[in-house]
Amino acid sequence: MSTQSTSGGFGALVRRIFRSRYAGALISLVLVSVFLSLYQPVFLTWPNIMNIVKSNSVGFILAIGATFVVISGTVDLSFGSATTASAMAFGLLLVAGTPLPLAVLGAIFAGFVLGAINGYLVAYAKISFFVVTLGTLSIFQSVALVVNSGTSVSVFSVPGFSALNQFVNGNIGPVPVLLVFNIVLFLIAGGVLRFTAFGRSLYAIGSNIEAARLNGINVKRVLLIVFIISGLSAGLASVVQVGRLTVASPNVDMNLLLTVLAAVLIGGTAMTGGEGGVLGTMIGMLFLGVVQNGLTLSSVSSFWQGTLSGSILILSVWLGGIRGVLRAQKQKKTE
Amino acid sequence: MKQEKVQAGTVLVDVKGISKSFPGVKALSNVDLTIRAGEVHALTGENGSGKSTLSKVIAGMHRPDTGTIRIDGELCELENPADAIERGIVMISQELTLAPTLTVAENIFMGRLPKSSWGKINWSKLNADAVQVLDRLNVHVSPTALVSDLSIELQQEIEIARALSTDARLLILDEATSSLSEAATKRLLELVVQERDQGMAVLMITHRMPEIYAVSSVATVLRDGSLISTVPIPQTTEEQLVKLMVGRELGDYYSKQEIAQGELVLDVKGLTAENGAFDPADLVLRRGEILGLAGLAGSGKSEFAQALGGAIAAHGQVRVADKAMALGDPRATIKAGVGYVPDDRKGSAILPVRDISENFAMAWMDRLTSKGLISLRRQKSEVASAIQDYGVVTSSADALISTLSGGNQQKIVLGRIFRRKPDVLILNEPTRGVDVGAKTEIYKMLQQAANEGAGIIVISSELPEILGISDRIAVFFEGRIVAEFDGPTADEEAIAHAAVAGAKRANPPAKTANETEV
């Protein structure tokens, strides 16, 4: 397929995109963007678009991790709580005077440990991923409350704050640092999925776990790593979250769970596992971000956002099914 | 049960000019079929020939693109299976459609439970009705037993009981015997004959020759979606029928070659599975040897293969090429030089949503990877040559494996293991659900692997296959190996007897006197 598109030029590339699993999200993204740029002049301005990117960065980082998990045929419901717990670790470390780089490593390490707990319970103790992560969703949240008696930690006045602020709000020329960071993360994740034995094993496990096991894939280890990746992305996301809010809050942002999983699913990664990728997730996240931005620009009450993103999720997965049927009928006609 | 009896020989279903296309394939083109009451009509052909599609059209599961269906001479549009059932057409496919957590009676009358006042279920009537249907089939099982507690064979009979309880006049059996043991198959065929003699029409989709000759009086052969011929049975010989199905001479069907046996390659001592499916078993295998394992479903032969293949937890001593092999871990099995192919292709072999390329490459991950990175270029060339070598029919290596026929899928499942050149191959039902043409190619693959020095164990429920390919045959019965036969001289009846009775016949008839005990 890839050789065809390079030799076939632009037309082949367009056809390839239209056949892809994220075609629906991409077309919707384009349509909504065109609509908004016609009716909201502010929409198609550089600062506004960069604002969309920055305000969805926490979700995007988590969605990268969640994409790995969903491809493996499992789901991690606890990443929101893990982000909150990591954020508290990060905030407390900063306030205790830990230098920023070490505090960042500490937050990532916290995410790693939380992910490893999920991974161990799912892969080695063989407990259902749904049960495990539903349990840890509650546990991690509770831990986040316990460590500082339920109160937030403000990092506004810690010595490392200006550097942290530079990371989450600063620019390199006209380009936000966060955008560069997100793109690097996206490229690494895409590369891992496509070019590593681990990535290919992930698709195999998601598609048929018993076949993967019988063909010598180390299923337990791969699943452990998948949940660790989810934990690491929670650790990274917590750094961005604390930086943007200037405080580490012990309360879980419940919207994150829906937004992140919705971005993954809208982007064409199948809930049943074995299919999908981070490109789709990025498009899905952008789409949700653009819709949210459009609502804000149109001064629609933010209370409606949940209704809209929930509906978009259901609609897009439904339309994905219709796309399969249409494609089948078209093929039939050409026979 | 009220059942409208039609005189035997009356045309019940008459199908004319049926065509049906699916994305990428013309599944049926202009097919005619006439089914008469009191007649078993065999519908046969290779996989992908369209026989399942045709039966689904008749059962209301697919709507034809063109063509007509007449039932009792009346033109019908079957919108869905319920329409067909209403007209007395019931289909039983190889996949069971029972609810395992419900009782036998609830399953038989699913959706039609007898009610008393206030919508309460009339349990006594339900159970009594169930007993009546079960008696008619001569099946002795309590109507209140849970289906999940029954053997697969009994479950299949419950499925048939359900079909009969709906006043069926045409019973369509779609490869209904493919997951049954010989004994259960025999029992099912007896039921078919019994119902036929009562005036039932039966359309039996199968490519098993013994079944066709056991019960049917007419056979329709499809090939590539077209009607080839409708011929009388048994006037048409098996050879003629196979020729019609395949469209060419089969040559030597099993491609059996004389292969010199080499050194001992597998030595099994006291192998037993943790689930207790079979008693501690001993077995040896030489390079170049093909050992067939026969036995009924539930005899332990399949679990023995799973234990050797590392698919299930097991104990015992297994030495491969004189090195001890760890049990219960597929990774250790592969490393020791054993290749295992499971019997459940869909459930434990293929990656249904991935392409052909990845389905091959998943078994070669270690060889294609260096420093954790996979070489997509090497993968591409290796896959291309494997597609060529194993004769996988596809337009592209990027096609999803689930778009291929069962035979082509199985060539990939086997090929990816054979390509690793293991010392020992454990093949659990390697030709299940595979058409005649692909079977011959798979037998050739087996011969080639044996020629290259592999020791091969083939587990199969099809005795003719076991007889055709094996150098040595071992028979499982209730968890033990109870008899061994020399492949070339063994006879089908003797093996079947050992599989059912648990021992060799005391007084073998003259023609099997030269069986050698090993």
Coordinates of N, CA and C in Angstrom, one line a residue, chain B residues 310-510:
Chain B
G310 N 2.6 -27.1 24.1 CA 2.8 -26.0 25.1 C 1.6 -25.1 25.3
A311 N 0.4 -25.5 24.7 CA -0.8 -24.7 24.8 C -1.4 -24.8 26.1
I312 N -1.3 -25.9 26.8 CA -1.9 -26.1 28.1 C -0.8 -26.6 29.1
A313 N -1.1 -26.3 30.4 CA -0.2 -26.7 31.5 C -0.1 -28.3 31.5
A314 N 1.2 -28.8 31.7 CA 1.4 -30.2 31.6 C 2.6 -30.6 32.4
H315 N 2.7 -31.9 32.8 CA 3.8 -32.5 33.5 C 4.4 -33.7 32.7
G316 N 5.6 -34.0 33.0 CA 6.2 -35.2 32.3 C 7.5 -34.8 31.7
Q317 N 8.1 -35.9 31.1 CA 9.4 -35.6 30.4 C 9.3 -35.7 28.9
V318 N 9.7 -34.6 28.3 CA 9.7 -34.6 26.8 C 11.0 -34.1 26.4
R319 N 11.6 -35.0 25.5 CA 12.9 -34.6 24.9 C 12.8 -34.5 23.4
V320 N 13.3 -33.3 23.0 CA 13.2 -33.0 21.5 C 14.7 -33.0 21.0
A321 N 15.0 -33.8 20.0 CA 16.3 -33.9 19.5 C 17.3 -34.1 20.7
D322 N 16.9 -34.9 21.6 CA 17.8 -35.2 22.8 C 18.0 -34.1 23.8
K323 N 17.2 -33.1 23.7 CA 17.2 -32.0 24.7 C 15.9 -31.9 25.4
A324 N 16.0 -31.7 26.8 CA 14.7 -31.6 27.5 C 14.0 -30.4 27.2
M325 N 12.6 -30.5 27.1 CA 11.8 -29.3 26.7 C 10.9 -29.0 27.9
A326 N 10.9 -27.7 28.2 CA 9.9 -27.2 29.3 C 8.5 -27.3 28.8
L327 N 7.6 -27.6 29.7 CA 6.2 -27.8 29.3 C 5.3 -26.6 29.7
G328 N 4.2 -26.4 29.0 CA 3.2 -25.4 29.4 C 3.5 -24.0 28.9
D329 N 4.6 -23.8 28.1 CA 4.9 -22.5 27.7 C 5.3 -22.5 26.2
P330 N 4.4 -21.9 25.4 CA 4.7 -22.0 23.9 C 6.0 -21.5 23.5
R331 N 6.5 -20.5 24.3 CA 7.8 -19.9 23.9 C 8.9 -21.0 24.1
A332 N 8.8 -21.8 25.2 CA 9.8 -22.8 25.4 C 9.7 -23.9 24.3
T333 N 8.4 -24.2 23.9 CA 8.2 -25.2 22.9 C 8.8 -24.8 21.6
I334 N 8.6 -23.6 21.2 CA 9.1 -23.1 19.9 C 10.6 -23.2 20.0
K335 N 11.2 -22.7 21.1 CA 12.7 -22.7 21.2 C 13.2 -24.1 21.1
A336 N 12.5 -25.1 21.7 CA 13.0 -26.5 21.6 C 12.9 -27.1 20.2
G337 N 12.2 -26.4 19.3 CA 12.1 -26.9 18.0 C 10.8 -27.6 17.7
V338 N 9.8 -27.3 18.4 CA 8.5 -27.9 18.2 C 7.5 -26.9 17.6
G339 N 6.9 -27.2 16.5 CA 5.9 -26.3 15.9 C 4.5 -26.9 16.2
Y340 N 3.6 -26.1 16.8 CA 2.3 -26.6 17.1 C 1.2 -25.8 16.3
V341 N 0.3 -26.5 15.7 CA -0.8 -25.8 15.0 C -2.1 -26.2 15.6
P342 N -2.8 -25.3 16.2 CA -4.0 -25.6 17.0 C -5.2 -26.0 16.0
D343 N -6.2 -26.7 16.6 CA -7.3 -27.1 15.8 C -8.3 -26.0 15.6
D344 N -8.3 -25.0 16.4 CA -9.4 -24.0 16.3 C -8.8 -22.8 15.6
R345 N -8.9 -22.8 14.3 CA -8.3 -21.8 13.4 C -8.7 -20.4 13.8
K346 N -10.0 -20.2 13.9 CA -10.5 -18.9 14.1 C -10.2 -18.4 15.6
G347 N -10.3 -19.3 16.5 CA -10.1 -18.9 17.9 C -8.7 -18.8 18.4
S348 N -7.8 -19.6 17.8 CA -6.4 -19.6 18.3 C -5.3 -19.6 17.3
A349 N -5.7 -19.3 16.1 CA -4.6 -19.3 15.1 C -4.5 -18.0 14.3
I350 N -5.5 -17.5 13.7 CA -5.4 -16.4 12.9 C -5.6 -15.0 13.6
L351 N -5.1 -14.0 13.1 CA -5.4 -12.6 13.5 C -6.4 -12.1 12.6
P352 N -7.7 -12.2 12.9 CA -8.7 -11.9 11.9 C -8.7 -10.5 11.3
V353 N -8.3 -9.5 12.1 CA -8.4 -8.1 11.6 C -7.1 -7.6 11.0
R354 N -6.1 -8.5 10.9 CA -4.8 -8.1 10.4 C -4.6 -8.8 9.0
D355 N -3.6 -8.2 8.2 CA -3.4 -8.7 6.9 C -2.6 -10.0 6.8
I356 N -2.5 -10.5 5.6 CA -1.8 -11.8 5.4 C -0.3 -11.7 5.9
S357 N 0.3 -10.6 5.5 CA 1.7 -10.3 5.9 C 1.9 -10.5 7.4
E358 N 1.1 -9.8 8.2 CA 1.3 -9.9 9.6 C 0.9 -11.3 10.2
N359 N 0.0 -11.9 9.5 CA -0.3 -13.3 10.0 C 0.8 -14.3 9.8
F360 N 1.5 -14.1 8.7 CA 2.8 -14.9 8.5 C 3.8 -14.4 9.5
A361 N 4.1 -13.1 9.6 CA 5.2 -12.6 10.3 C 5.1 -12.8 11.8
M362 N 3.9 -12.9 12.3 CA 3.8 -13.0 13.8 C 4.6 -14.2 14.3
A363 N 4.8 -15.2 13.5 CA 5.5 -16.4 13.9 C 7.0 -16.3 13.7
W364 N 7.4 -15.2 13.0 CA 8.8 -15.1 12.7 C 9.4 -13.9 13.3
M365 N 8.7 -13.3 14.3 CA 9.1 -12.1 14.9 C 10.6 -12.1 15.3
D366 N 11.1 -13.2 15.9 CA 12.5 -13.2 16.4 C 13.4 -13.1 15.2
R367 N 13.1 -13.8 14.1 CA 14.0 -13.8 13.0 C 14.0 -12.5 12.2
L368 N 12.9 -11.7 12.3 CA 12.8 -10.5 11.5 C 13.3 -9.3 12.3
T369 N 13.5 -9.5 13.6 CA 13.8 -8.4 14.5 C 15.3 -8.3 14.9
S370 N 15.9 -7.1 14.8 CA 17.2 -7.0 15.5 C 17.1 -5.7 16.3
K371 N 17.6 -5.8 17.5 CA 17.6 -4.7 18.5 C 16.1 -4.2 18.7
G372 N 15.2 -5.1 18.7 CA 13.8 -4.6 18.9 C 13.1 -4.0 17.7
L373 N 13.9 -3.8 16.6 CA 13.2 -3.2 15.5 C 13.0 -4.3 14.4
I374 N 11.8 -4.2 13.8 CA 11.4 -5.2 12.8 C 11.8 -4.7 11.4
S375 N 12.4 -5.6 10.6 CA 12.8 -5.2 9.3 C 11.6 -5.5 8.4
L376 N 10.9 -4.4 8.0 CA 9.7 -4.5 7.2 C 10.1 -5.0 5.8
R377 N 11.3 -4.6 5.3 CA 11.7 -5.1 4.0 C 11.9 -6.6 4.0
R378 N 12.6 -7.1 5.0 CA 12.8 -8.6 5.1 C 11.4 -9.3 5.2
Q379 N 10.5 -8.7 6.0 CA 9.2 -9.2 6.2 C 8.5 -9.3 4.8
K380 N 8.6 -8.3 4.0 CA 7.9 -8.2 2.8 C 8.4 -9.4 1.8
S381 N 9.8 -9.5 1.8 CA 10.3 -10.5 0.8 C 10.0 -11.9 1.4
E382 N 10.1 -12.1 2.7 CA 9.8 -13.5 3.2 C 8.4 -13.8 3.0
V383 N 7.5 -12.9 3.2 CA 6.1 -13.2 3.1 C 5.8 -13.5 1.6
A384 N 6.4 -12.7 0.7 CA 6.1 -12.9 -0.7 C 6.5 -14.3 -1.1
S385 N 7.7 -14.8 -0.6 CA 8.1 -16.1 -1.0 C 7.3 -17.2 -0.3
A386 N 6.8 -16.9 0.9 CA 6.0 -17.9 1.5 C 4.6 -18.0 0.8
I387 N 4.1 -16.9 0.4 CA 2.8 -16.9 -0.4 C 2.9 -17.8 -1.6
Q388 N 4.1 -17.6 -2.3 CA 4.4 -18.4 -3.5 C 4.6 -19.9 -3.1
D389 N 5.4 -20.2 -2.1 CA 5.7 -21.6 -1.8 C 4.5 -22.4 -1.3
Y390 N 3.6 -21.7 -0.6 CA 2.5 -22.5 0.0 C 1.2 -22.3 -0.8
G391 N 1.4 -21.7 -2.0 CA 0.2 -21.6 -2.9 C -1.0 -20.8 -2.3
V392 N -0.7 -19.7 -1.6 CA -1.8 -19.0 -1.0 C -2.4 -18.1 -2.1
V393 N -3.7 -18.3 -2.4 CA -4.3 -17.6 -3.5 C -4.9 -16.2 -3.0
T394 N -4.2 -15.1 -3.4 CA -4.6 -13.8 -3.0 C -4.0 -12.8 -4.0
S395 N -4.7 -11.6 -4.1 CA -4.3 -10.6 -5.0 C -3.1 -9.8 -4.3
S396 N -3.0 -9.8 -3.0 CA -2.0 -9.0 -2.4 C -1.8 -9.5 -1.0
A397 N -0.5 -9.2 -0.5 CA -0.2 -9.6 0.9 C -0.8 -8.7 1.9
D398 N -1.4 -7.6 1.4 CA -2.1 -6.6 2.3 C -3.6 -7.0 2.5
A399 N -4.1 -8.0 1.9 CA -5.5 -8.4 2.1 C -5.7 -8.9 3.5
L400 N -6.8 -8.6 4.1 CA -7.1 -9.1 5.4 C -7.2 -10.7 5.3
I401 N -6.7 -11.4 6.3 CA -6.7 -12.8 6.3 C -8.2 -13.3 6.3
S402 N -9.1 -12.6 6.9 CA -10.4 -13.0 7.0 C -11.2 -13.0 5.7
T403 N -10.6 -12.4 4.7 CA -11.2 -12.4 3.4 C -10.9 -13.6 2.6
L404 N -10.0 -14.4 3.1 CA -9.5 -15.6 2.4 C -10.4 -16.8 2.7
S405 N -10.4 -17.8 1.8 CA -11.1 -19.1 2.1 C -10.4 -19.8 3.3
G406 N -11.2 -20.7 3.9 CA -10.6 -21.5 5.0 C -9.3 -22.2 4.6
G407 N -9.3 -22.7 3.4 CA -8.1 -23.5 2.9 C -6.9 -22.5 2.8
N408 N -7.1 -21.3 2.3 CA -6.0 -20.4 2.2 C -5.5 -19.9 3.5
Q409 N -6.5 -19.7 4.4 CA -6.1 -19.3 5.8 C -5.2 -20.4 6.4
Q410 N -5.6 -21.7 6.2 CA -4.9 -22.8 6.9 C -3.5 -22.9 6.3
K411 N -3.4 -22.6 5.0 CA -2.0 -22.7 4.4 C -1.1 -21.7 5.0
I412 N -1.7 -20.5 5.4 CA -0.9 -19.5 6.1 C -0.5 -20.0 7.5
V413 N -1.5 -20.5 8.2 CA -1.3 -21.0 9.6 C -0.3 -22.1 9.6
L414 N -0.3 -23.0 8.7 CA 0.6 -24.1 8.7 C 2.0 -23.6 8.1
G415 N 1.9 -22.8 7.1 CA 3.1 -22.3 6.4 C 4.0 -21.5 7.3
R416 N 3.5 -20.7 8.2 CA 4.3 -19.8 9.0 C 5.1 -20.7 10.0
I417 N 4.5 -21.8 10.4 CA 5.1 -22.8 11.3 C 6.2 -23.6 10.6
F418 N 5.8 -24.2 9.4 CA 6.7 -25.0 8.6 C 7.9 -24.3 8.3
R419 N 7.8 -23.0 8.0 CA 8.9 -22.2 7.5 C 10.0 -22.0 8.6
R420 N 9.6 -22.2 9.8 CA 10.7 -22.2 10.9 C 11.5 -23.4 10.9
K421 N 11.1 -24.4 10.1 CA 11.8 -25.7 10.0 C 11.9 -26.4 11.4
P422 N 10.8 -26.6 12.1 CA 11.0 -27.2 13.4 C 11.3 -28.7 13.3
D423 N 11.9 -29.3 14.3 CA 12.2 -30.7 14.3 C 11.0 -31.5 14.4
V424 N 10.0 -31.0 15.2 CA 8.8 -31.8 15.4 C 7.6 -30.9 15.1
L425 N 6.7 -31.4 14.4 CA 5.4 -30.7 14.1 C 4.2 -31.4 14.7
I426 N 3.5 -30.7 15.5 CA 2.3 -31.2 16.1 C 1.1 -30.5 15.4
L427 N 0.4 -31.2 14.6 CA -0.7 -30.6 13.8 C -2.1 -31.1 14.3
N428 N -2.8 -30.3 14.9 CA -4.1 -30.7 15.5 C -5.2 -30.4 14.4
E429 N -5.8 -31.4 13.8 CA -6.8 -31.3 12.8 C -6.4 -30.3 11.7
P430 N -5.3 -30.6 11.0 CA -4.7 -29.6 10.1 C -5.6 -29.3 8.9
T431 N -6.6 -30.2 8.6 CA -7.4 -30.0 7.4 C -8.9 -29.7 7.7
R432 N -9.1 -29.4 9.0 CA -10.5 -29.1 9.4 C -11.1 -27.9 8.6
G433 N -12.3 -28.0 8.1 CA -12.9 -26.9 7.4 C -12.1 -26.4 6.2
V434 N -11.4 -27.3 5.5 CA -10.6 -27.0 4.4 C -11.1 -27.8 3.2
D435 N -11.1 -27.2 2.0 CA -11.7 -27.8 0.8 C -10.8 -28.9 0.3
V436 N -11.3 -29.7 -0.6 CA -10.5 -30.8 -1.2 C -9.2 -30.4 -1.8
G437 N -9.3 -29.3 -2.6 CA -8.1 -28.9 -3.3 C -7.0 -28.4 -2.4
A438 N -7.4 -27.7 -1.4 CA -6.4 -27.2 -0.4 C -5.9 -28.4 0.4
K439 N -6.7 -29.4 0.7 CA -6.3 -30.5 1.4 C -5.1 -31.2 0.7
T440 N -5.2 -31.4 -0.6 CA -4.1 -32.1 -1.3 C -2.8 -31.3 -1.2
E441 N -3.0 -29.9 -1.2 CA -1.8 -29.1 -1.1 C -1.2 -29.2 0.3
I442 N -2.1 -29.3 1.3 CA -1.6 -29.4 2.7 C -0.9 -30.8 2.9
Y443 N -1.4 -31.8 2.3 CA -0.8 -33.1 2.4 C 0.6 -33.1 1.7
K444 N 0.7 -32.4 0.6 CA 2.1 -32.2 0.0 C 3.0 -31.5 0.9
M445 N 2.5 -30.4 1.6 CA 3.4 -29.7 2.6 C 3.9 -30.7 3.6
L446 N 3.0 -31.6 4.1 CA 3.4 -32.5 5.1 C 4.5 -33.4 4.6
Q447 N 4.3 -33.9 3.4 CA 5.3 -34.8 2.9 C 6.7 -34.1 2.7
Q448 N 6.6 -32.9 2.3 CA 7.9 -32.2 2.1 C 8.6 -31.9 3.4
A449 N 7.8 -31.6 4.5 CA 8.4 -31.3 5.8 C 9.0 -32.6 6.3
A450 N 8.3 -33.8 6.1 CA 8.8 -35.1 6.6 C 10.1 -35.4 5.8
N451 N 10.1 -35.1 4.5 CA 11.3 -35.3 3.7 C 12.5 -34.6 4.2
E452 N 12.2 -33.4 4.7 CA 13.3 -32.5 5.1 C 13.7 -32.9 6.6
G453 N 13.1 -34.0 7.1 CA 13.7 -34.5 8.4 C 12.8 -34.1 9.6
A454 N 11.6 -33.6 9.4 CA 10.8 -33.3 10.6 C 10.1 -34.6 11.0
G455 N 9.8 -34.7 12.3 CA 8.9 -35.8 12.8 C 7.6 -35.1 12.9
I456 N 6.5 -35.8 12.4 CA 5.2 -35.1 12.4 C 4.1 -35.9 13.1
I457 N 3.4 -35.3 14.0 CA 2.2 -35.9 14.6 C 1.0 -35.2 14.1
V458 N 0.1 -35.9 13.5 CA -1.2 -35.4 13.0 C -2.3 -35.9 13.8
I459 N -3.1 -35.0 14.4 CA -4.3 -35.4 15.1 C -5.5 -35.2 14.2
S460 N -6.3 -36.2 14.0 CA -7.4 -36.0 13.0 C -8.6 -36.8 13.4
S461 N -9.7 -36.2 13.2 CA -11.0 -37.0 13.4 C -11.4 -37.7 12.2
E462 N -10.7 -37.5 11.1 CA -11.1 -38.1 9.8 C -10.2 -39.3 9.6
L463 N -10.8 -40.5 9.7 CA -10.0 -41.7 9.6 C -9.4 -41.9 8.2
P464 N -10.1 -41.6 7.2 CA -9.5 -41.8 5.8 C -8.2 -41.0 5.7
E465 N -8.2 -39.8 6.3 CA -7.0 -38.9 6.3 C -5.9 -39.6 7.1
I466 N -6.2 -40.0 8.3 CA -5.2 -40.7 9.1 C -4.6 -41.8 8.4
L467 N -5.4 -42.6 7.8 CA -4.9 -43.8 7.0 C -4.1 -43.4 5.8
G468 N -4.5 -42.3 5.2 CA -3.8 -41.9 3.9 C -2.5 -41.3 4.2
I469 N -2.2 -40.7 5.3 CA -1.0 -40.0 5.5 C 0.0 -40.6 6.5
S470 N -0.5 -41.5 7.3 CA 0.4 -41.9 8.5 C 1.3 -43.1 8.2
D471 N 2.5 -43.0 8.8 CA 3.4 -44.2 8.8 C 3.0 -45.1 9.9
R472 N 2.4 -44.5 11.0 CA 2.1 -45.2 12.2 C 0.9 -44.5 12.8
I473 N 0.0 -45.3 13.4 CA -1.3 -44.7 13.9 C -1.4 -45.2 15.4
A474 N -1.7 -44.2 16.2 CA -2.0 -44.5 17.6 C -3.4 -44.1 17.9
V475 N -4.1 -44.9 18.7 CA -5.5 -44.6 19.0 C -5.7 -44.3 20.4
F476 N -6.3 -43.1 20.7 CA -6.7 -42.7 22.0 C -8.1 -43.2 22.4
F477 N -8.2 -43.6 23.6 CA -9.6 -44.0 24.1 C -9.6 -43.6 25.6
E478 N -10.5 -42.8 26.0 CA -10.7 -42.4 27.4 C -9.4 -42.0 28.0
G479 N -8.6 -41.2 27.3 CA -7.4 -40.7 27.9 C -6.1 -41.5 27.9
R480 N -6.2 -42.7 27.2 CA -5.1 -43.5 27.0 C -4.8 -43.9 25.6
I481 N -3.5 -44.2 25.3 CA -3.3 -44.8 24.0 C -3.5 -46.3 24.1
V482 N -4.5 -46.8 23.4 CA -4.9 -48.2 23.6 C -4.4 -49.1 22.5
A483 N -4.0 -48.5 21.4 CA -3.6 -49.4 20.3 C -2.7 -48.6 19.3
E484 N -1.8 -49.4 18.7 CA -1.0 -48.8 17.6 C -1.1 -49.6 16.4
F485 N -1.1 -49.0 15.3 CA -1.2 -49.7 14.0 C 0.0 -49.3 13.1
D486 N 0.3 -50.1 12.2 CA 1.2 -49.7 11.1 C 0.4 -49.0 10.1
G487 N 0.8 -47.8 9.7 CA 0.0 -47.0 8.8 C -0.4 -47.7 7.5
P488 N 0.6 -48.1 6.7 CA 0.2 -48.6 5.3 C -0.7 -49.8 5.4
T489 N -0.6 -50.6 6.4 CA -1.4 -51.8 6.4 C -2.7 -51.8 7.3
A490 N -2.8 -50.7 8.0 CA -4.0 -50.6 8.9 C -5.3 -50.5 8.1
D491 N -6.4 -50.9 8.8 CA -7.7 -50.8 8.1 C -8.6 -50.0 8.9
E492 N -9.5 -49.3 8.2 CA -10.3 -48.3 8.9 C -11.2 -48.9 10.0
E493 N -11.7 -50.1 9.7 CA -12.6 -50.6 10.7 C -11.9 -51.0 12.0
A494 N -10.7 -51.5 11.9 CA -9.9 -51.9 13.1 C -9.6 -50.7 13.9
I495 N -9.3 -49.6 13.3 CA -9.0 -48.4 14.0 C -10.3 -47.8 14.7
A496 N -11.4 -47.8 13.9 CA -12.6 -47.3 14.5 C -13.0 -48.2 15.7
H497 N -12.8 -49.5 15.6 CA -13.1 -50.4 16.7 C -12.3 -50.0 17.9
A498 N -11.0 -49.8 17.7 CA -10.2 -49.5 18.9 C -10.6 -48.1 19.5
A499 N -11.0 -47.2 18.7 CA -11.4 -45.9 19.2 C -12.7 -46.0 20.0
V500 N -13.6 -46.9 19.6 CA -14.9 -47.0 20.3 C -14.8 -48.0 21.5
A501 N -14.1 -49.1 21.3 CA -14.1 -50.2 22.3 C -12.9 -50.1 23.2
G502 N -11.9 -49.3 22.9 CA -10.7 -49.1 23.8 C -9.7 -50.3 23.7
A503 N -9.8 -51.1 22.7 CA -8.9 -52.2 22.5 C -8.9 -52.7 21.1
K504 N -7.9 -53.4 20.7 CA -7.9 -54.0 19.3 C -8.9 -55.1 19.4
R505 N -9.5 -55.4 18.2 CA -10.4 -56.5 18.1 C -9.7 -57.8 18.5
A506 N -10.4 -58.7 19.2 CA -9.8 -59.9 19.6 C -9.5 -60.8 18.4
N507 N -10.5 -60.9 17.5 CA -10.3 -61.8 16.4 C -10.4 -61.0 15.1
P508 N -9.3 -60.4 14.7 CA -9.4 -59.5 13.6 C -9.7 -60.3 12.3
P509 N -10.5 -59.8 11.4 CA -10.7 -60.5 10.2 C -9.5 -60.7 9.4
A510 N -9.5 -61.6 8.5 CA -8.3 -62.0 7.7 C -7.5 -60.8 7.2

